[in-house]
Amino acid sequence: MKYILVTGGVISGVGKGVIASSFGTLLKSCGLGVTSIKIDPYINIDAGTFSPYEHGEVFVLDDGAEVDLDLGNYERFLDITLHRDNNITTGKIYKLVIEKERTGEYLGKTVQVVPHITDAIQEWVERVAETPVQGTTKPQVCIVELGGTIGDIEGMPFVEAFRQFQFRVKRENFCVAHVSLVPLPKATGEPKTKPTQSSVRELRGFGLSPDLIVCRSEKPIGLEVKEKISNFCHVGPDQVICIHDLNSIYHVPLLMEQNCVIEFLNERLQLNIDMNKRTKCLQQWRDLARRTETVRRDVNIAIVGKYTKFTDSYASVVKALQHAALASNRKLNLVFIESCQLEVTTLQKEPSKYHKEWQKLCESDGILVPGGFGSRGMEGKIRACQWARENRKPLLGICLGLQAAVIEFARNKLGLKDANTTEIDPETGNALVIDMPEHHTGQLGGTMRLGKRTTIFSDSPSIIKHLYGNPKFIEERHRHRYEVNPKYVPQLEQHGMIFVGTDVDKKRMEIIELGDHPYFVATQYHPEYLSRPLKPSPPFLGLILASVGKLNTYIQRGCRLSPRQLSDASSDEEDTVVGDILKGLKISNTNGITNGRGDGSSTSTSDTEGACGGLNGVTTNGGASSDASV
C-alpha cells in the first residue's frame, strides 16, 4: 500500500481537499485503485450535530455515516463509495482507546497519547486503506488529508502518528505533500514566500519533510519564486508546484499533470506506471474543462434556504445543480435567498429586504428549496412553494422542502389553515408532518433515518419516474427525522398531489409531484449526494431542463438530450453533432437502479469539490464563488 499525506500550512481552507482529490484523480486515471481518508482533529464523534454555519454541510454516506463535506469531494472526484471509517476524528480515536482501557486491553498500563493514541491512529489508517471503495478490489494508493494547519494543538497527535508511520511503512511507500498559501499583498505587488518557509520549517520540526510543496496563490508565481521556496525549504525546484486560482476546478488535475506530478509520484512511490499509456488518461477531464469554458447561455436558479450566508452549507446541492446545468449546456447562475426574508414579519420590519428577496425569486428561472432543521425560515419556504405552484414556476424540494410543499398544499388546497409540522408546532390540530420512530428525543447524533434506502415507484406514469428511466425502484441517501403523516395522503392525492414514490413498506412518502404543473417535484431523500458530472442527478436535471423550457422535449426523446439542447444554437438553427456528450449523458431504462443516478453502472468520470479561492466560476448573487475554500 502506498500513502500520500496531504497537510496544510499558513491558513485553513487553503484547498487541501482539492489538491488531495486531484492526486487521486491523476493516479486513478493511470489505472491505480485509490482510496481517501479525511482526518478532522475536532473532538466530535462525527459531523452530524454541526451547525451548517460552523462547518458547512453534513455529507451522508451509503452506510448512514454523517461525515465532513470533504468526503463528498472525494466521492465525486474519484467516483468511489466511502465508508464511515474513512472519516477519522479525535473523538473517534479517543473513544476507541477509552473503550479498550475500560475492557482491560492495556493490561493495567498508563494510557497515554504516545504510544496508545498514536498507535490507534496508525492502525486505523492501515485498516481503512485496505477496505475496497469500488467493487471488491483493494486500493493500491491511500490519500490521507490532515485537516487544519500544521501547528494546531489539536492536530499534534496525528502529526506525531504520521512521523512514526513513515518508518512503519518505509520511505518508498510514504510521501508528504504540503499545501501552503503564497500571498500577494497589493502594497508590494510581489508574492511573499516567508509564510510558506515558516510553515515548512514547523512541519520539519515535527519530523515530517515534504516531498512536494503545493503553493496556492491568486496568480501564477514565477520561476524565481519557486527557486526561492526550493532553496529555503530543502526541496528541488521541480517539487514546488503552483496552483493559482482558475476559472474552473476541472483544470486543477490538468495543471498538476502539466507540472509532472504523475512522473514524480511514479518515481517517488515506485508505482510502476506505464508512462507510454497515459496520454489519454485525462481526456475526460479535458473535455469537461473545455465544456465549462464554451457554455454561454445562462440559467438562473434561486436556492431558498436557511443557511445561505455560508454557501458551503449547500455544497452538494450546488454541485448537483452544476452537473445538471453543464449537462444541459447552460451556465449556472445561483441566487441565494434567505427564506426568512420572504415572510410577513420581514415585510413589517424591513420592507426593502422583503421586496428585494421576492424580486430575486420572481426573476429566477427555477426554484430549489433544500433541507434544514428548526422553525426559523420555515414559513418563507412554504410561501416560496406556494408561489412556485400558483405561478407554474419549476420547483425542486428536498427533504424539508418536500415537507414545506406538503404543508403549503394542505393549507391552501385542502383548507387546513393550521397544517404544520410537529417539529415547529407539536400541538397543531393538523400535523401533516410528524416525528418518525427512529427519532429519540434528547439524543441528536445519528438518530435520524440515515443512509441509502430503497424508494419504490408507483405504477402510474410521472415526470420524475421518466427522468430516472422508468425503473421499479431506486436507491438514494436519506437524512431526516420527520415524515409526511400517512393519514393525510388520500386527501392530498384527491386534490392533485401525487405521491409517486414510497419506501418498501409503502408507509413513508418519498416523492411528490403535481400532475398539472410543468415541474413541481419534491423528494424526502437527498439526491444531491449521488450526483456526478457526467451522471447528473435526475431530479436536478429535470429542474434545469424545465427552467429552460426543454423538459418536454427531453422526455419525448426518451430522456436523451438532443444535439440542439446541448448546443448554444437557437431553436431555428440546424442541429449540431455533439456525440461525445451524448454518450456521457445517456440514461438507460432499467428495472432497478442501484446507484440512484439513472442506471445500474458506476460513473466513469469524477468531479472536484470545495475548490479553494477562485477555482470555480459559478456566479452567485453576491458575486463570490459558490465553492468556498475547503
XYZ file of C-alpha atoms in Angstrom:
630
model
C 0.000 0.000 0.000
C 1.238 3.476 -0.913
C 0.317 6.505 1.198
C 0.206 10.201 0.340
C -0.241 12.535 3.316
C -1.591 15.993 2.467
C -1.001 18.670 5.104
C -1.776 22.378 5.131
C 0.040 25.481 6.264
C -0.394 29.217 6.866
C -4.223 29.220 6.881
C -7.036 26.705 6.949
C -9.244 26.398 3.906
C -6.267 26.693 1.590
C -7.557 23.926 -0.680
C -6.149 20.679 0.675
C -9.318 18.844 -0.328
C -8.965 19.823 -3.968
C -5.266 19.002 -4.028
C -5.748 15.655 -2.285
C -8.542 14.708 -4.647
C -6.509 15.824 -7.659
C -3.713 13.461 -6.607
C -6.287 10.691 -6.587
C -7.668 11.719 -9.965
C -4.236 11.616 -11.568
C -3.366 8.216 -10.103
C -6.755 6.689 -10.839
C -6.567 7.888 -14.426
C -3.348 5.881 -14.704
C -5.170 2.698 -13.718
C -4.439 2.601 -9.986
C -7.042 1.911 -7.321
C -7.336 4.896 -4.979
C -8.999 5.461 -1.620
C -9.130 8.544 0.604
C -9.165 9.283 4.323
C -10.076 12.630 5.875
C -8.751 13.390 9.363
C -10.605 16.055 11.331
C -8.877 16.934 14.630
C -12.076 18.071 16.348
C -13.362 16.080 19.322
C -16.834 15.500 17.857
C -17.536 11.863 17.051
C -18.866 12.888 13.636
C -20.213 15.918 11.793
C -23.862 15.085 12.449
C -24.513 17.702 15.116
C -22.641 20.555 13.436
C -24.402 23.774 12.544
C -24.106 24.413 8.792
C -22.585 27.784 9.696
C -19.897 26.013 11.718
C -18.532 23.527 9.239
C -20.616 23.598 6.069
C -22.933 20.816 5.011
C -23.085 17.383 6.592
C -22.402 14.751 3.953
C -24.120 11.357 4.291
C -22.602 8.087 3.060
C -24.311 4.887 1.948
C -23.830 3.317 5.371
C -25.565 6.264 7.078
C -22.434 7.953 8.395
C -22.659 11.720 8.830
C -19.246 12.987 7.801
C -17.249 16.010 6.714
C -18.178 17.508 3.360
C -14.701 16.670 2.021
C -15.719 13.028 1.741
C -18.322 14.215 -0.725
C -15.470 15.872 -2.610
C -13.596 12.570 -2.782
C -16.629 10.582 -3.908
C -17.332 12.982 -6.749
C -13.672 13.285 -7.702
C -12.961 9.574 -7.834
C -16.430 8.041 -8.252
C -15.954 5.765 -5.253
C -18.144 4.800 -2.292
C -16.524 5.658 1.015
C -17.439 4.365 4.472
C -17.806 5.875 7.926
C -14.271 4.867 8.910
C -12.842 6.927 6.039
C -13.513 9.931 8.271
C -11.293 9.970 11.377
C -11.894 12.423 14.207
C -10.147 12.948 17.518
C -13.400 11.941 19.192
C -13.464 8.583 17.399
C -9.844 7.809 18.271
C -10.177 8.719 21.945
C -13.452 6.830 22.230
C -11.772 3.732 20.768
C -8.822 3.945 23.158
C -11.004 4.629 26.215
C -13.238 1.653 25.400
C -10.152 -0.563 25.196
C -8.941 0.775 28.530
C -12.315 0.041 30.140
C -12.161 -3.575 28.992
C -8.602 -4.012 30.273
C -6.878 -4.400 26.916
C -3.896 -2.339 28.047
C -3.162 -4.710 30.934
C -3.087 -2.048 33.627
C -0.663 0.275 31.821
C -0.932 4.031 31.985
C -2.796 5.041 28.810
C -1.036 7.949 27.084
C -1.106 9.896 23.837
C 2.192 8.210 22.925
C 2.073 5.336 22.224
C -1.599 4.429 22.658
C -3.337 7.249 20.782
C -0.712 7.396 18.026
C -0.770 3.602 17.616
C -4.561 3.675 17.334
C -4.321 6.279 14.568
C -1.782 4.257 12.603
C -3.750 1.027 12.948
C -6.944 2.793 11.856
C -5.282 4.201 8.730
C -3.764 0.853 7.767
C -7.073 -0.950 8.242
C -9.191 1.546 6.294
C -6.641 1.818 3.484
C -7.226 -1.863 2.684
C -11.034 -1.515 2.541
C -12.451 -1.666 -1.020
C -14.240 1.509 -2.142
C -15.075 0.403 -5.678
C -16.202 -3.172 -6.167
C -14.219 -5.762 -4.250
C -10.718 -4.767 -5.349
C -8.392 -3.462 -2.667
C -6.964 0.029 -3.331
C -3.321 0.490 -4.162
C -2.910 4.086 -3.017
C -4.398 5.796 0.034
C -4.529 9.587 0.145
C -4.808 10.987 3.671
C -5.816 14.595 4.229
C -4.946 16.027 7.647
C -7.404 18.807 8.432
C -6.413 22.127 9.911
C -2.936 23.618 9.689
C 0.435 22.438 10.908
C 0.986 23.740 14.432
C -2.628 23.433 15.603
C -2.571 21.945 19.090
C -5.455 19.562 18.361
C -3.602 18.095 15.394
C -0.384 17.253 17.243
C -1.208 13.586 17.983
C -1.904 12.975 14.286
C 1.330 14.634 13.180
C 3.282 12.515 15.658
C 1.420 9.412 14.477
C 2.484 10.022 10.882
C 6.034 10.803 11.933
C 6.144 7.259 13.273
C 4.062 5.911 10.401
C 6.642 6.871 7.732
C 9.096 4.426 9.306
C 6.415 1.802 9.884
C 5.554 1.556 6.167
C 9.026 2.519 4.830
C 10.056 5.540 2.798
C 9.211 4.168 -0.658
C 5.578 3.741 0.429
C 5.003 7.140 2.033
C 5.283 10.721 0.845
C 4.113 14.110 2.113
C 2.549 16.934 0.107
C 2.344 20.252 1.929
C -0.202 22.795 0.684
C 0.677 26.375 1.591
C -0.522 29.872 0.770
C 1.713 32.298 -1.100
C 0.046 35.695 -0.541
C 0.316 38.581 -2.966
C -0.017 41.831 -0.948
C -1.256 44.744 -3.045
C 1.151 47.079 -1.280
C 4.221 45.233 -2.594
C 2.841 43.671 -5.766
C 5.013 40.568 -5.382
C 4.367 37.123 -3.894
C 5.678 36.517 -0.392
C 7.261 33.178 0.459
C 8.015 33.748 4.146
C 4.716 32.170 5.382
C 5.477 29.034 3.374
C 9.049 28.902 4.658
C 7.827 29.149 8.259
C 5.156 26.519 7.725
C 7.587 24.032 6.172
C 10.121 24.713 8.931
C 7.464 23.896 11.519
C 6.487 20.706 9.680
C 10.121 19.588 9.510
C 10.471 20.371 13.202
C 7.764 17.782 13.886
C 9.710 15.168 11.913
C 7.902 15.255 8.553
C 9.744 16.504 5.474
C 7.566 17.480 2.493
C 8.256 15.744 -0.796
C 6.022 18.186 -2.676
C 5.147 21.777 -1.812
C 1.913 22.901 -3.451
C 1.678 26.692 -3.439
C -1.790 28.197 -3.578
C -1.811 31.695 -4.971
C -4.155 34.176 -6.558
C -1.993 34.439 -9.693
C 0.751 32.201 -11.173
C 4.099 32.585 -9.456
C 7.327 32.913 -11.409
C 10.315 30.610 -11.568
C 12.349 32.819 -9.262
C 9.733 32.431 -6.517
C 9.711 28.649 -6.925
C 13.507 28.598 -6.719
C 13.411 30.682 -3.560
C 10.974 28.264 -1.917
C 13.154 25.399 -3.119
C 16.286 26.870 -1.546
C 14.731 27.618 1.828
C 12.524 24.515 2.116
C 15.054 21.809 1.124
C 13.224 20.524 -1.964
C 14.076 20.618 -5.661
C 12.518 23.284 -7.915
C 10.511 20.570 -9.674
C 8.977 19.673 -6.288
C 7.407 23.118 -5.934
C 4.057 23.364 -7.717
C 1.880 26.441 -8.083
C -1.893 26.068 -8.250
C -3.335 29.503 -8.831
C -6.994 30.492 -8.969
C -8.596 29.051 -12.092
C -11.822 29.615 -13.984
C -12.888 26.026 -13.421
C -11.927 23.414 -10.870
C -11.744 20.846 -13.663
C -8.414 22.429 -14.617
C -6.729 21.592 -11.300
C -5.711 17.976 -12.098
C -4.677 19.101 -15.588
C -2.424 21.811 -14.164
C -0.900 19.300 -11.758
C -0.275 16.929 -14.660
C 1.497 19.714 -16.561
C 3.755 20.108 -13.522
C 4.808 16.447 -13.905
C 3.164 15.277 -10.687
C 2.472 11.835 -12.175
C 6.129 11.378 -13.072
C 7.248 12.464 -9.612
C 4.837 10.176 -7.750
C 5.673 7.291 -10.060
C 9.351 7.598 -9.195
C 8.979 8.558 -5.525
C 6.495 5.805 -4.637
C 7.719 3.248 -7.183
C 4.233 2.912 -8.712
C 5.446 1.274 -11.956
C 3.074 3.328 -14.115
C 3.493 2.748 -17.844
C 4.197 6.324 -18.874
C 3.655 5.487 -22.559
C -0.019 4.640 -21.960
C -1.094 7.709 -20.050
C -1.625 10.122 -22.940
C -5.430 9.641 -22.903
C -5.880 9.102 -19.192
C -7.210 12.602 -18.503
C -9.181 13.089 -21.706
C -12.497 13.174 -19.838
C -11.183 15.942 -17.609
C -10.046 17.921 -20.640
C -13.478 17.512 -22.220
C -15.187 18.712 -19.041
C -12.866 21.698 -18.730
C -13.484 22.607 -22.355
C -17.247 22.393 -21.934
C -17.241 24.694 -18.900
C -15.449 27.314 -20.987
C -17.712 27.103 -24.041
C -21.093 27.326 -22.276
C -22.677 30.716 -22.951
C -26.407 30.577 -22.235
C -27.484 31.122 -18.626
C -29.994 29.507 -16.292
C -30.895 31.322 -13.070
C -31.792 29.130 -10.101
C -32.917 30.500 -6.740
C -31.987 28.488 -3.645
C -34.467 29.372 -0.889
C -32.664 28.180 2.211
C -31.977 28.838 5.870
C -28.172 28.876 5.779
C -27.487 30.897 2.629
C -24.952 33.194 4.315
C -22.433 30.350 4.091
C -22.697 28.654 0.698
C -20.723 25.586 1.826
C -23.895 24.730 3.751
C -25.295 23.620 0.393
C -22.080 22.341 -1.211
C -23.557 19.136 -2.657
C -26.720 20.906 -3.814
C -24.641 23.483 -5.675
C -22.548 20.731 -7.254
C -25.609 18.771 -8.349
C -27.031 21.915 -9.959
C -23.714 22.466 -11.727
C -23.692 18.921 -13.052
C -27.243 19.268 -14.375
C -26.612 22.709 -15.874
C -23.446 21.519 -17.577
C -25.326 18.520 -18.975
C -27.942 20.897 -20.385
C -25.226 23.165 -21.782
C -26.171 26.064 -19.542
C -24.097 28.325 -17.314
C -25.455 28.182 -13.782
C -26.195 31.461 -12.040
C -27.166 30.923 -8.419
C -29.306 33.304 -6.430
C -29.267 32.599 -2.693
C -32.398 33.754 -0.878
C -32.684 33.675 2.909
C -36.105 32.101 3.430
C -36.947 34.204 6.488
C -36.732 37.315 4.288
C -39.804 36.092 2.374
C -42.004 36.108 5.467
C -44.625 38.654 6.500
C -42.657 39.615 9.618
C -39.834 40.845 7.367
C -42.331 42.908 5.371
C -43.367 44.616 8.574
C -39.847 45.194 9.931
C -37.682 45.570 6.826
C -39.903 46.034 3.750
C -36.963 46.827 1.460
C -35.318 43.448 2.164
C -38.651 41.705 1.762
C -39.346 43.153 -1.682
C -35.736 42.713 -2.793
C -35.743 38.985 -1.995
C -39.133 38.469 -3.601
C -37.879 40.203 -6.730
C -34.955 37.768 -6.882
C -37.367 34.854 -6.547
C -39.704 36.152 -9.253
C -36.849 36.767 -11.710
C -35.386 33.267 -11.357
C -35.930 30.537 -13.951
C -36.364 27.817 -11.328
C -36.540 27.378 -7.561
C -34.856 24.884 -5.258
C -35.948 24.502 -1.624
C -33.257 22.478 0.196
C -33.271 20.664 3.518
C -32.769 22.036 7.001
C -33.881 21.831 10.622
C -35.775 24.087 13.015
C -38.540 26.640 12.741
C -36.573 29.648 11.505
C -37.432 30.476 7.911
C -39.963 27.658 7.514
C -42.817 29.985 6.638
C -40.636 31.559 3.956
C -40.032 28.157 2.404
C -43.774 27.465 2.480
C -44.516 30.783 0.753
C -41.881 30.064 -1.910
C -43.555 26.695 -2.609
C -46.929 28.407 -2.866
C -45.635 30.998 -5.321
C -44.000 28.310 -7.481
C -47.181 26.223 -7.501
C -49.542 29.069 -8.306
C -47.285 30.679 -10.922
C -46.203 27.384 -12.533
C -42.539 28.032 -11.812
C -40.290 24.903 -11.893
C -39.534 23.791 -8.328
C -37.500 21.054 -6.687
C -37.915 20.459 -2.957
C -35.506 18.341 -0.956
C -36.247 16.842 2.479
C -37.606 19.845 4.410
C -38.512 21.267 1.007
C -40.904 18.352 0.478
C -42.429 18.895 3.894
C -42.903 22.615 3.184
C -44.607 21.808 -0.125
C -46.994 19.351 1.555
C -47.893 21.812 4.329
C -48.499 24.605 1.821
C -50.719 22.391 -0.321
C -52.751 21.299 2.710
C -53.250 24.872 3.858
C -54.274 26.351 0.527
C -55.869 23.445 -1.363
C -57.350 21.347 1.441
C -58.315 24.348 3.577
C -56.370 23.097 6.629
C -55.121 26.518 7.688
C -53.395 25.187 10.810
C -51.495 22.475 8.918
C -47.942 22.276 10.213
C -45.092 20.016 11.251
C -44.701 18.768 14.798
C -41.097 19.941 14.646
C -42.437 23.510 14.776
C -45.829 23.115 16.465
C -46.191 19.895 18.483
C -49.790 20.815 19.357
C -51.015 21.533 15.836
C -54.503 20.258 15.043
C -53.433 19.050 11.590
C -49.969 17.502 11.808
C -49.111 16.997 8.147
C -45.505 16.161 9.086
C -44.775 14.031 12.144
C -41.881 12.515 14.103
C -40.503 9.204 12.931
C -39.996 6.208 15.241
C -36.223 6.484 14.747
C -36.192 9.915 16.349
C -35.189 9.723 20.015
C -35.857 12.995 21.823
C -32.766 14.346 23.542
C -30.345 12.194 21.548
C -29.415 14.058 18.379
C -26.328 12.362 16.959
C -27.010 9.551 14.497
C -30.679 9.055 15.429
C -32.214 10.078 12.117
C -33.181 7.968 9.120
C -29.764 7.899 7.511
C -28.007 6.399 4.537
C -29.044 4.605 1.369
C -32.664 3.416 1.330
C -34.894 1.982 -1.371
C -37.704 4.018 -2.922
C -40.443 2.148 -4.812
C -42.145 3.908 -7.717
C -45.899 3.658 -8.197
C -47.240 2.107 -11.408
C -48.674 5.388 -12.658
C -46.516 7.407 -15.088
C -44.783 10.522 -13.779
C -42.149 13.028 -14.821
C -39.675 12.051 -12.118
C -40.047 8.363 -12.940
C -39.304 9.136 -16.593
C -36.233 11.114 -15.570
C -34.874 8.091 -13.714
C -35.500 5.880 -16.741
C -38.809 4.261 -15.680
C -37.355 1.873 -13.064
C -39.337 -0.036 -10.481
C -37.182 1.290 -7.680
C -34.183 3.488 -6.930
C -31.753 3.772 -4.039
C -30.886 7.195 -2.655
C -29.395 8.576 0.553
C -31.553 9.981 3.354
C -31.100 12.299 6.319
C -34.300 13.224 8.146
C -36.240 12.615 11.348
C -39.707 13.778 10.235
C -42.039 12.379 7.584
C -45.383 13.065 5.899
C -48.316 11.895 8.014
C -49.764 8.883 6.099
C -53.341 9.577 7.203
C -53.474 12.771 5.104
C -52.158 11.136 1.922
C -55.613 10.198 0.471
C -56.865 13.773 0.934
C -53.782 15.255 -0.669
C -53.997 12.912 -3.645
C -57.683 13.713 -4.154
C -56.731 17.345 -4.663
C -53.913 16.661 -7.123
C -50.741 15.997 -5.152
C -49.396 12.659 -6.378
C -47.142 10.506 -4.193
C -45.194 8.705 -6.900
C -42.589 7.109 -4.604
C -42.727 5.399 -1.221
C -40.499 3.247 0.943
C -40.560 -0.546 0.597
C -43.423 -0.818 3.106
C -45.403 1.883 1.265
C -45.892 3.760 4.541
C -43.360 6.565 4.094
C -43.797 9.107 1.335
C -40.592 9.611 -0.650
C -41.529 11.620 -3.776
C -44.344 14.039 -4.561
C -45.348 15.575 -7.869
C -48.092 17.837 -9.189
C -49.585 16.472 -12.384
C -50.827 19.814 -13.758
C -47.532 21.665 -13.264
C -44.533 21.991 -15.625
C -42.214 20.698 -12.899
C -43.197 20.597 -9.235
C -41.229 17.743 -7.674
C -40.044 17.135 -4.124
C -38.104 14.255 -2.590
C -37.711 13.154 1.017
C -34.245 11.797 0.194
C -31.213 13.881 -0.796
C -30.487 13.224 -4.489
C -27.535 15.632 -4.465
C -25.320 13.133 -2.636
C -25.107 10.799 -5.648
C -24.803 13.349 -8.439
C -21.784 13.087 -10.749
C -20.519 15.360 -13.561
C -21.457 13.027 -16.426
C -24.305 11.393 -14.497
C -26.296 14.326 -13.121
C -28.974 13.547 -10.580
C -32.321 13.122 -12.433
C -34.356 15.454 -10.157
C -31.784 18.225 -10.636
C -31.574 17.621 -14.370
C -35.365 17.862 -14.535
C -35.300 21.205 -12.703
C -32.702 22.696 -15.047
C -34.427 21.416 -18.207
C -37.815 22.661 -17.022
C -36.265 26.030 -16.159
C -35.017 26.458 -19.740
C -38.160 25.025 -21.356
C -36.551 21.812 -22.600
C -38.040 19.179 -20.281
C -40.910 18.034 -22.514
C -38.578 17.615 -25.488
C -36.150 15.667 -23.323
C -38.857 13.248 -22.173
C -40.269 12.863 -25.686
C -36.817 11.842 -26.893
C -36.730 9.036 -24.330
C -34.788 11.047 -21.741
C -31.867 11.739 -24.035
C -30.518 15.194 -24.670
C -30.686 16.225 -28.302
C -27.720 17.886 -30.019
C -29.776 21.080 -30.213
C -30.278 21.091 -26.435
C -26.575 20.562 -25.935
C -25.545 23.313 -28.317
C -25.819 27.055 -27.956
C -27.769 27.239 -31.202
C -31.155 28.915 -31.253
C -34.279 26.887 -31.958
C -34.351 27.763 -35.644
C -30.792 26.669 -36.326
C -29.653 23.267 -37.527
C -28.827 20.531 -35.018
C -25.179 20.223 -34.124
C -23.441 16.925 -33.612
C -22.224 16.545 -30.045
C -21.684 12.801 -29.928
C -19.174 12.645 -27.102
C -21.542 14.411 -24.722
C -24.491 12.259 -25.755
C -22.568 9.151 -24.771
C -21.852 10.538 -21.324
C -25.427 11.639 -20.666
C -27.343 8.533 -21.747
C -29.801 7.251 -19.144
C -30.897 3.663 -19.653
C -34.254 2.105 -18.862
C -33.794 -0.416 -16.087
C -35.964 -2.387 -13.718
C -33.907 -1.291 -10.727
C -31.383 1.411 -10.079
C -28.661 0.707 -7.570
C -26.790 3.994 -7.671
C -29.638 6.474 -7.716
C -28.338 8.180 -10.852
C -30.431 6.580 -13.570
C -28.591 3.375 -14.373
C -27.087 0.362 -12.733
C -23.465 1.096 -13.532
C -20.871 3.278 -11.927
C -19.996 6.690 -13.292
C -16.907 6.814 -15.438
C -15.727 10.285 -14.598
C -15.105 12.310 -11.490
C -15.540 15.786 -10.100
C -13.838 18.192 -7.774
C -15.350 19.825 -4.764
C -14.905 22.725 -2.427
C -12.315 24.487 -4.568
C -10.011 26.940 -2.877
C -10.242 30.624 -3.587
C -11.487 31.368 -7.088
C -11.157 27.915 -8.613
C -14.813 27.655 -9.549
C -16.689 30.039 -11.773
C -20.291 29.634 -10.597
C -21.884 33.038 -10.183
C -23.830 33.801 -7.014
C -25.940 36.786 -6.094
C -23.080 38.115 -4.009
C -20.567 37.793 -6.805
C -18.456 35.306 -4.855
C -17.538 31.806 -5.878
C -20.087 29.246 -4.778
C -17.252 26.906 -3.867
C -15.735 28.177 -0.660
C -12.293 27.011 0.338
C -12.138 23.506 1.675
